[in-house]
mmCIF file with all atom_site columns, C-alpha atoms and ligand atoms in Angstrom:
data_model
loop_
_atom_site.group_PDB
_atom_site.id
_atom_site.type_symbol
_atom_site.label_atom_id
_atom_site.label_alt_id
_atom_site.label_comp_id
_atom_site.label_asym_id
_atom_site.label_entity_id
_atom_site.label_seq_id
_atom_site.pdbx_PDB_ins_code
_atom_site.Cartn_x
_atom_site.Cartn_y
_atom_site.Cartn_z
_atom_site.occupancy
_atom_site.B_iso_or_equiv
_atom_site.pdbx_formal_charge
_atom_site.auth_seq_id
_atom_site.auth_comp_id
_atom_site.auth_asym_id
_atom_site.auth_atom_id
_atom_site.pdbx_PDB_model_num
ATOM   1   C  CA  . MET A 1 1   ? -52.446 14.307  17.191 1.00 0.00 ? 1014 MET A CA  1
ATOM   2   C  CA  . ALA A 1 2   ? -52.341 10.622  18.202 1.00 0.00 ? 1015 ALA A CA  1
ATOM   3   C  CA  . ALA A 1 3   ? -48.551 10.645  17.955 1.00 0.00 ? 1016 ALA A CA  1
ATOM   4   C  CA  . ASN A 1 4   ? -48.465 13.372  20.611 1.00 0.00 ? 1017 ASN A CA  1
ATOM   5   C  CA  . ARG A 1 5   ? -50.440 11.445  23.178 1.00 0.00 ? 1018 ARG A CA  1
ATOM   6   C  CA  . THR A 1 6   ? -49.514 8.748   25.623 1.00 0.00 ? 1019 THR A CA  1
ATOM   7   C  CA  . PHE A 1 7   ? -51.244 6.728   28.312 1.00 0.00 ? 1020 PHE A CA  1
ATOM   8   C  CA  . SER A 1 8   ? -50.263 6.779   31.977 1.00 0.00 ? 1021 SER A CA  1
ATOM   9   C  CA  . ILE A 1 9   ? -51.332 4.900   35.098 1.00 0.00 ? 1022 ILE A CA  1
ATOM   10  C  CA  . ILE A 1 10  ? -50.636 6.078   38.624 1.00 0.00 ? 1023 ILE A CA  1
ATOM   11  C  CA  . LYS A 1 11  ? -50.359 2.670   40.280 1.00 0.00 ? 1024 LYS A CA  1
ATOM   12  C  CA  . PRO A 1 12  ? -51.845 1.428   43.607 1.00 0.00 ? 1025 PRO A CA  1
ATOM   13  C  CA  . ASP A 1 13  ? -48.626 1.935   45.609 1.00 0.00 ? 1026 ASP A CA  1
ATOM   14  C  CA  . ALA A 1 14  ? -48.776 5.632   44.703 1.00 0.00 ? 1027 ALA A CA  1
ATOM   15  C  CA  . THR A 1 15  ? -52.506 6.224   45.244 1.00 0.00 ? 1028 THR A CA  1
ATOM   16  C  CA  . ARG A 1 16  ? -52.172 4.472   48.636 1.00 0.00 ? 1029 ARG A CA  1
ATOM   17  C  CA  . ARG A 1 17  ? -49.514 7.033   49.652 1.00 0.00 ? 1030 ARG A CA  1
ATOM   18  C  CA  . ASN A 1 18  ? -51.615 9.958   48.338 1.00 0.00 ? 1031 ASN A CA  1
ATOM   19  C  CA  . LEU A 1 19  ? -49.083 10.774  45.608 1.00 0.00 ? 1032 LEU A CA  1
ATOM   20  C  CA  . THR A 1 20  ? -51.527 11.439  42.740 1.00 0.00 ? 1033 THR A CA  1
ATOM   21  C  CA  . GLY A 1 21  ? -50.945 15.193  42.878 1.00 0.00 ? 1034 GLY A CA  1
ATOM   22  C  CA  . ALA A 1 22  ? -47.175 14.993  43.323 1.00 0.00 ? 1035 ALA A CA  1
ATOM   23  C  CA  . ILE A 1 23  ? -46.810 12.630  40.359 1.00 0.00 ? 1036 ILE A CA  1
ATOM   24  C  CA  . THR A 1 24  ? -49.177 14.638  38.174 1.00 0.00 ? 1037 THR A CA  1
ATOM   25  C  CA  . ALA A 1 25  ? -47.174 17.781  38.996 1.00 0.00 ? 1038 ALA A CA  1
ATOM   26  C  CA  . MET A 1 26  ? -43.980 16.054  37.809 1.00 0.00 ? 1039 MET A CA  1
ATOM   27  C  CA  . LEU A 1 27  ? -45.707 15.036  34.553 1.00 0.00 ? 1040 LEU A CA  1
ATOM   28  C  CA  . GLU A 1 28  ? -46.908 18.607  34.035 1.00 0.00 ? 1041 GLU A CA  1
ATOM   29  C  CA  . GLU A 1 29  ? -43.485 20.053  34.824 1.00 0.00 ? 1042 GLU A CA  1
ATOM   30  C  CA  . ALA A 1 30  ? -42.059 17.686  32.189 1.00 0.00 ? 1043 ALA A CA  1
ATOM   31  C  CA  . GLY A 1 31  ? -44.236 19.403  29.582 1.00 0.00 ? 1044 GLY A CA  1
ATOM   32  C  CA  . LEU A 1 32  ? -47.156 16.982  29.489 1.00 0.00 ? 1045 LEU A CA  1
ATOM   33  C  CA  . ARG A 1 33  ? -50.792 18.050  29.737 1.00 0.00 ? 1046 ARG A CA  1
ATOM   34  C  CA  . VAL A 1 34  ? -53.433 15.828  31.367 1.00 0.00 ? 1047 VAL A CA  1
ATOM   35  C  CA  . VAL A 1 35  ? -56.241 15.721  28.770 1.00 0.00 ? 1048 VAL A CA  1
ATOM   36  C  CA  . ALA A 1 36  ? -58.182 12.885  30.437 1.00 0.00 ? 1049 ALA A CA  1
ATOM   37  C  CA  . SER A 1 37  ? -58.057 11.419  33.931 1.00 0.00 ? 1050 SER A CA  1
ATOM   38  C  CA  . LYS A 1 38  ? -60.103 9.068   36.066 1.00 0.00 ? 1051 LYS A CA  1
ATOM   39  C  CA  . ARG A 1 39  ? -59.614 7.148   39.276 1.00 0.00 ? 1052 ARG A CA  1
ATOM   40  C  CA  . ILE A 1 40  ? -60.779 3.552   38.962 1.00 0.00 ? 1053 ILE A CA  1
ATOM   41  C  CA  . ARG A 1 41  ? -60.463 0.184   40.607 1.00 0.00 ? 1054 ARG A CA  1
ATOM   42  C  CA  . MET A 1 42  ? -59.376 -2.174  37.822 1.00 0.00 ? 1055 MET A CA  1
ATOM   43  C  CA  . SER A 1 43  ? -61.133 -5.522  37.578 1.00 0.00 ? 1056 SER A CA  1
ATOM   44  C  CA  . ARG A 1 44  ? -59.010 -8.653  37.312 1.00 0.00 ? 1057 ARG A CA  1
ATOM   45  C  CA  . GLU A 1 45  ? -60.193 -9.097  33.713 1.00 0.00 ? 1058 GLU A CA  1
ATOM   46  C  CA  . GLN A 1 46  ? -59.229 -5.515  32.852 1.00 0.00 ? 1059 GLN A CA  1
ATOM   47  C  CA  . ALA A 1 47  ? -55.761 -5.893  34.388 1.00 0.00 ? 1060 ALA A CA  1
ATOM   48  C  CA  . GLU A 1 48  ? -55.149 -9.280  32.713 1.00 0.00 ? 1061 GLU A CA  1
ATOM   49  C  CA  . GLY A 1 49  ? -56.207 -7.817  29.369 1.00 0.00 ? 1062 GLY A CA  1
ATOM   50  C  CA  . PHE A 1 50  ? -54.092 -4.719  29.802 1.00 0.00 ? 1063 PHE A CA  1
ATOM   51  C  CA  . TYR A 1 51  ? -50.971 -6.752  30.593 1.00 0.00 ? 1064 TYR A CA  1
ATOM   52  C  CA  . ALA A 1 52  ? -51.746 -9.614  28.157 1.00 0.00 ? 1065 ALA A CA  1
ATOM   53  C  CA  . VAL A 1 53  ? -48.345 -9.032  26.472 1.00 0.00 ? 1066 VAL A CA  1
ATOM   54  C  CA  . HIS A 1 54  ? -46.735 -10.183 29.751 1.00 0.00 ? 1067 HIS A CA  1
ATOM   55  C  CA  . LYS A 1 55  ? -48.996 -13.216 30.325 1.00 0.00 ? 1068 LYS A CA  1
ATOM   56  C  CA  . ASP A 1 56  ? -46.173 -15.765 29.997 1.00 0.00 ? 1069 ASP A CA  1
ATOM   57  C  CA  . ARG A 1 57  ? -43.734 -13.828 32.188 1.00 0.00 ? 1070 ARG A CA  1
ATOM   58  C  CA  . PRO A 1 58  ? -43.045 -15.155 35.712 1.00 0.00 ? 1071 PRO A CA  1
ATOM   59  C  CA  . PHE A 1 59  ? -44.192 -11.891 37.311 1.00 0.00 ? 1072 PHE A CA  1
ATOM   60  C  CA  . PHE A 1 60  ? -47.604 -11.788 35.551 1.00 0.00 ? 1073 PHE A CA  1
ATOM   61  C  CA  . ALA A 1 61  ? -49.798 -13.156 38.374 1.00 0.00 ? 1074 ALA A CA  1
ATOM   62  C  CA  . ASP A 1 62  ? -48.141 -10.922 40.977 1.00 0.00 ? 1075 ASP A CA  1
ATOM   63  C  CA  . LEU A 1 63  ? -48.400 -7.912  38.692 1.00 0.00 ? 1076 LEU A CA  1
ATOM   64  C  CA  . VAL A 1 64  ? -52.135 -8.413  38.113 1.00 0.00 ? 1077 VAL A CA  1
ATOM   65  C  CA  . ALA A 1 65  ? -52.723 -8.913  41.863 1.00 0.00 ? 1078 ALA A CA  1
ATOM   66  C  CA  . PHE A 1 66  ? -50.805 -5.701  42.577 1.00 0.00 ? 1079 PHE A CA  1
ATOM   67  C  CA  . MET A 1 67  ? -52.664 -3.663  39.952 1.00 0.00 ? 1080 MET A CA  1
ATOM   68  C  CA  . ILE A 1 68  ? -56.070 -4.623  41.408 1.00 0.00 ? 1081 ILE A CA  1
ATOM   69  C  CA  . SER A 1 69  ? -54.950 -4.177  45.041 1.00 0.00 ? 1082 SER A CA  1
ATOM   70  C  CA  . GLY A 1 70  ? -56.131 -0.576  45.179 1.00 0.00 ? 1083 GLY A CA  1
ATOM   71  C  CA  . PRO A 1 71  ? -57.283 2.368   43.089 1.00 0.00 ? 1084 PRO A CA  1
ATOM   72  C  CA  . VAL A 1 72  ? -55.334 3.570   40.087 1.00 0.00 ? 1085 VAL A CA  1
ATOM   73  C  CA  . VAL A 1 73  ? -55.536 6.817   38.149 1.00 0.00 ? 1086 VAL A CA  1
ATOM   74  C  CA  . VAL A 1 74  ? -55.586 6.334   34.380 1.00 0.00 ? 1087 VAL A CA  1
ATOM   75  C  CA  . GLN A 1 75  ? -54.609 9.371   32.338 1.00 0.00 ? 1088 GLN A CA  1
ATOM   76  C  CA  . VAL A 1 76  ? -54.105 10.523  28.778 1.00 0.00 ? 1089 VAL A CA  1
ATOM   77  C  CA  . LEU A 1 77  ? -51.118 12.852  28.465 1.00 0.00 ? 1090 LEU A CA  1
ATOM   78  C  CA  . GLU A 1 78  ? -50.520 15.204  25.560 1.00 0.00 ? 1091 GLU A CA  1
ATOM   79  C  CA  . GLY A 1 79  ? -47.303 16.909  24.519 1.00 0.00 ? 1092 GLY A CA  1
ATOM   80  C  CA  . GLU A 1 80  ? -44.497 16.935  22.000 1.00 0.00 ? 1093 GLU A CA  1
ATOM   81  C  CA  . ASN A 1 81  ? -42.965 13.427  21.811 1.00 0.00 ? 1094 ASN A CA  1
ATOM   82  C  CA  . ALA A 1 82  ? -45.363 12.425  24.578 1.00 0.00 ? 1095 ALA A CA  1
ATOM   83  C  CA  . VAL A 1 83  ? -44.357 8.735   24.732 1.00 0.00 ? 1096 VAL A CA  1
ATOM   84  C  CA  . LYS A 1 84  ? -40.638 9.438   25.129 1.00 0.00 ? 1097 LYS A CA  1
ATOM   85  C  CA  . ARG A 1 85  ? -41.150 12.485  27.312 1.00 0.00 ? 1098 ARG A CA  1
ATOM   86  C  CA  . ASN A 1 86  ? -43.236 10.403  29.723 1.00 0.00 ? 1099 ASN A CA  1
ATOM   87  C  CA  . ARG A 1 87  ? -40.791 7.450   29.694 1.00 0.00 ? 1100 ARG A CA  1
ATOM   88  C  CA  . ASP A 1 88  ? -37.956 9.877   30.465 1.00 0.00 ? 1101 ASP A CA  1
ATOM   89  C  CA  . ILE A 1 89  ? -39.681 11.458  33.480 1.00 0.00 ? 1102 ILE A CA  1
ATOM   90  C  CA  . MET A 1 90  ? -40.840 8.004   34.733 1.00 0.00 ? 1103 MET A CA  1
ATOM   91  C  CA  . GLY A 1 91  ? -37.325 6.540   34.920 1.00 0.00 ? 1104 GLY A CA  1
ATOM   92  C  CA  . ALA A 1 92  ? -36.225 2.911   34.681 1.00 0.00 ? 1105 ALA A CA  1
ATOM   93  C  CA  . THR A 1 93  ? -38.631 0.060   35.551 1.00 0.00 ? 1106 THR A CA  1
ATOM   94  C  CA  . ASN A 1 94  ? -36.427 -0.945  38.489 1.00 0.00 ? 1107 ASN A CA  1
ATOM   95  C  CA  . PRO A 1 95  ? -36.083 2.106   40.766 1.00 0.00 ? 1108 PRO A CA  1
ATOM   96  C  CA  . GLU A 1 96  ? -32.549 1.001   41.641 1.00 0.00 ? 1109 GLU A CA  1
ATOM   97  C  CA  . ASN A 1 97  ? -31.628 1.848   38.042 1.00 0.00 ? 1110 ASN A CA  1
ATOM   98  C  CA  . ALA A 1 98  ? -33.738 5.016   37.767 1.00 0.00 ? 1111 ALA A CA  1
ATOM   99  C  CA  . ASP A 1 99  ? -32.024 8.371   37.248 1.00 0.00 ? 1112 ASP A CA  1
ATOM   100 C  CA  . GLU A 1 100 ? -32.178 11.179  39.799 1.00 0.00 ? 1113 GLU A CA  1
ATOM   101 C  CA  . GLY A 1 101 ? -35.152 13.459  39.253 1.00 0.00 ? 1114 GLY A CA  1
ATOM   102 C  CA  . THR A 1 102 ? -37.423 10.743  37.851 1.00 0.00 ? 1115 THR A CA  1
ATOM   103 C  CA  . ILE A 1 103 ? -40.766 9.686   39.302 1.00 0.00 ? 1116 ILE A CA  1
ATOM   104 C  CA  . ARG A 1 104 ? -39.614 6.127   39.991 1.00 0.00 ? 1117 ARG A CA  1
ATOM   105 C  CA  . LYS A 1 105 ? -36.364 7.252   41.635 1.00 0.00 ? 1118 LYS A CA  1
ATOM   106 C  CA  . ARG A 1 106 ? -38.335 9.524   43.905 1.00 0.00 ? 1119 ARG A CA  1
ATOM   107 C  CA  . PHE A 1 107 ? -41.375 7.373   44.680 1.00 0.00 ? 1120 PHE A CA  1
ATOM   108 C  CA  . ALA A 1 108 ? -41.148 3.720   43.543 1.00 0.00 ? 1121 ALA A CA  1
ATOM   109 C  CA  . GLU A 1 109 ? -41.068 1.067   46.267 1.00 0.00 ? 1122 GLU A CA  1
ATOM   110 C  CA  . SER A 1 110 ? -39.832 -1.858  44.125 1.00 0.00 ? 1123 SER A CA  1
ATOM   111 C  CA  . ILE A 1 111 ? -39.534 -3.140  40.549 1.00 0.00 ? 1124 ILE A CA  1
ATOM   112 C  CA  . GLU A 1 112 ? -43.205 -4.119  40.758 1.00 0.00 ? 1125 GLU A CA  1
ATOM   113 C  CA  . ALA A 1 113 ? -44.644 -1.324  42.921 1.00 0.00 ? 1126 ALA A CA  1
ATOM   114 C  CA  . ASN A 1 114 ? -43.023 1.299   40.723 1.00 0.00 ? 1127 ASN A CA  1
ATOM   115 C  CA  . SER A 1 115 ? -45.695 4.010   40.972 1.00 0.00 ? 1128 SER A CA  1
ATOM   116 C  CA  . VAL A 1 116 ? -46.394 4.642   37.282 1.00 0.00 ? 1129 VAL A CA  1
ATOM   117 C  CA  . HIS A 1 117 ? -47.028 3.005   33.929 1.00 0.00 ? 1130 HIS A CA  1
ATOM   118 C  CA  . GLY A 1 118 ? -46.331 4.673   30.611 1.00 0.00 ? 1131 GLY A CA  1
ATOM   119 C  CA  . SER A 1 119 ? -46.915 3.445   27.059 1.00 0.00 ? 1132 SER A CA  1
ATOM   120 C  CA  . ASP A 1 120 ? -43.748 2.364   25.247 1.00 0.00 ? 1133 ASP A CA  1
ATOM   121 C  CA  . SER A 1 121 ? -44.737 3.248   21.654 1.00 0.00 ? 1134 SER A CA  1
ATOM   122 C  CA  . ASP A 1 122 ? -47.227 5.420   19.769 1.00 0.00 ? 1135 ASP A CA  1
ATOM   123 C  CA  . GLU A 1 123 ? -49.016 2.268   18.622 1.00 0.00 ? 1136 GLU A CA  1
ATOM   124 C  CA  . ASN A 1 124 ? -49.386 0.926   22.164 1.00 0.00 ? 1137 ASN A CA  1
ATOM   125 C  CA  . ALA A 1 125 ? -50.370 4.367   23.440 1.00 0.00 ? 1138 ALA A CA  1
ATOM   126 C  CA  . ALA A 1 126 ? -53.309 4.491   21.023 1.00 0.00 ? 1139 ALA A CA  1
ATOM   127 C  CA  . ALA A 1 127 ? -54.423 0.972   22.008 1.00 0.00 ? 1140 ALA A CA  1
ATOM   128 C  CA  . GLU A 1 128 ? -54.039 1.618   25.759 1.00 0.00 ? 1141 GLU A CA  1
ATOM   129 C  CA  . ILE A 1 129 ? -55.929 4.934   25.544 1.00 0.00 ? 1142 ILE A CA  1
ATOM   130 C  CA  . ALA A 1 130 ? -58.783 3.197   23.719 1.00 0.00 ? 1143 ALA A CA  1
ATOM   131 C  CA  . TYR A 1 131 ? -58.785 0.421   26.354 1.00 0.00 ? 1144 TYR A CA  1
ATOM   132 C  CA  . PHE A 1 132 ? -59.775 2.887   29.103 1.00 0.00 ? 1145 PHE A CA  1
ATOM   133 C  CA  . PHE A 1 133 ? -61.261 5.993   27.460 1.00 0.00 ? 1146 PHE A CA  1
ATOM   134 C  CA  . LYS A 1 134 ? -64.022 6.880   25.036 1.00 0.00 ? 1147 LYS A CA  1
ATOM   135 C  CA  . PRO A 1 135 ? -63.010 9.611   22.552 1.00 0.00 ? 1148 PRO A CA  1
ATOM   136 C  CA  . GLU A 1 136 ? -65.425 12.096  24.162 1.00 0.00 ? 1149 GLU A CA  1
ATOM   137 C  CA  . GLU A 1 137 ? -63.731 11.660  27.568 1.00 0.00 ? 1150 GLU A CA  1
ATOM   138 C  CA  . ILE A 1 138 ? -60.520 13.145  26.150 1.00 0.00 ? 1151 ILE A CA  1
ATOM   139 C  CA  . VAL A 1 139 ? -60.460 16.943  25.983 1.00 0.00 ? 1152 VAL A CA  1
ATOM   140 C  CA  . GLY A 1 140 ? -57.337 18.285  24.322 1.00 0.00 ? 1153 GLY A CA  1
HETATM 141 P  P1  . RTP B 2 .   ? -44.814 -0.093  32.523 1.00 0.00 ? 1963 RTP B P1  1
HETATM 142 O  O1  . RTP B 2 .   ? -45.200 -1.022  31.393 1.00 0.00 ? 1963 RTP B O1  1
HETATM 143 O  O2  . RTP B 2 .   ? -45.610 -0.320  33.776 1.00 0.00 ? 1963 RTP B O2  1
HETATM 144 O  O3  . RTP B 2 .   ? -44.771 1.339   32.123 1.00 0.00 ? 1963 RTP B O3  1
HETATM 145 O  O4  . RTP B 2 .   ? -43.336 -0.417  32.957 1.00 0.00 ? 1963 RTP B O4  1
HETATM 146 P  P2  . RTP B 2 .   ? -42.126 -0.842  32.094 1.00 0.00 ? 1963 RTP B P2  1
HETATM 147 O  O5  . RTP B 2 .   ? -42.436 -0.743  30.625 1.00 0.00 ? 1963 RTP B O5  1
HETATM 148 O  O6  . RTP B 2 .   ? -40.980 -0.074  32.639 1.00 0.00 ? 1963 RTP B O6  1
HETATM 149 O  O7  . RTP B 2 .   ? -41.993 -2.352  32.493 1.00 0.00 ? 1963 RTP B O7  1
HETATM 150 P  P3  . RTP B 2 .   ? -42.514 -3.689  31.765 1.00 0.00 ? 1963 RTP B P3  1
HETATM 151 O  O8  . RTP B 2 .   ? -41.339 -4.499  31.416 1.00 0.00 ? 1963 RTP B O8  1
HETATM 152 O  O9  . RTP B 2 .   ? -43.506 -3.349  30.687 1.00 0.00 ? 1963 RTP B O9  1
HETATM 153 O  O10 . RTP B 2 .   ? -43.261 -4.396  32.963 1.00 0.00 ? 1963 RTP B O10 1
HETATM 154 C  C1  . RTP B 2 .   ? -44.566 -4.013  33.310 1.00 0.00 ? 1963 RTP B C1  1
HETATM 155 C  C2  . RTP B 2 .   ? -44.654 -3.909  34.803 1.00 0.00 ? 1963 RTP B C2  1
HETATM 156 O  O11 . RTP B 2 .   ? -44.504 -5.195  35.382 1.00 0.00 ? 1963 RTP B O11 1
HETATM 157 C  C3  . RTP B 2 .   ? -43.892 -5.071  36.651 1.00 0.00 ? 1963 RTP B C3  1
HETATM 158 N  N1  . RTP B 2 .   ? -42.670 -5.863  36.653 1.00 0.00 ? 1963 RTP B N1  1
HETATM 159 N  N2  . RTP B 2 .   ? -42.351 -6.677  37.627 1.00 0.00 ? 1963 RTP B N2  1
HETATM 160 N  N3  . RTP B 2 .   ? -41.040 -8.567  39.274 1.00 0.00 ? 1963 RTP B N3  1
HETATM 161 C  C4  . RTP B 2 .   ? -40.477 -8.225  38.126 1.00 0.00 ? 1963 RTP B C4  1
HETATM 162 O  O12 . RTP B 2 .   ? -39.425 -8.654  37.740 1.00 0.00 ? 1963 RTP B O12 1
HETATM 163 C  C5  . RTP B 2 .   ? -41.190 -7.247  37.299 1.00 0.00 ? 1963 RTP B C5  1
HETATM 164 N  N4  . RTP B 2 .   ? -40.777 -6.793  36.119 1.00 0.00 ? 1963 RTP B N4  1
HETATM 165 C  C6  . RTP B 2 .   ? -41.731 -5.921  35.710 1.00 0.00 ? 1963 RTP B C6  1
HETATM 166 C  C7  . RTP B 2 .   ? -43.600 -3.600  36.876 1.00 0.00 ? 1963 RTP B C7  1
HETATM 167 O  O13 . RTP B 2 .   ? -44.701 -3.030  37.606 1.00 0.00 ? 1963 RTP B O13 1
HETATM 168 C  C8  . RTP B 2 .   ? -43.565 -3.058  35.469 1.00 0.00 ? 1963 RTP B C8  1
HETATM 169 O  O14 . RTP B 2 .   ? -43.810 -1.677  35.453 1.00 0.00 ? 1963 RTP B O14 1
HETATM 170 MG MG1 . MG  B 3 .   ? -44.138 -1.643  29.704 1.00 0.00 ? 1964 MG  B MG1 1
#
């Protein structure tokens, strides 16, 4: 079960442009099911903790500031090969390199304001899901 779940964030650039539904529709059309979802304003501490793996990267401070600049929608997605399926429909981090038909190609504004986050491994998916959701908030 855990291997078939991933964690997604619809980022502030996308919620600001009212793209929550359009992005969720693309995730659903890619074969993913939203089994948990909530719109939140991340605290600085939450964002710094979430991106702790990037804390020594030059873009860390900007990234945290961006992620707390507006609401985000955190979601748990379920489906076969959920992590890869989600990464495929998201497209490359930099929208200039993203394939046609991907969320980032269609909607991302920049390498930072790139509309969505998706876990990059089953292990990270489990940790990221637990960071934002209690087990009873996830209804498969
Ligand atoms: P994500 O974690 O959000 O799904 O994206 P990703 O794996 O494609 O990218 P990652 O390397 O994990 O970077 C996390 C987020 O940091 C921002 N970023 N900014 N200014 C820059 O050079 C830069 N590089 C990355 C992006 O918002 C990226 O999604
Ligand atoms: Mg990443």
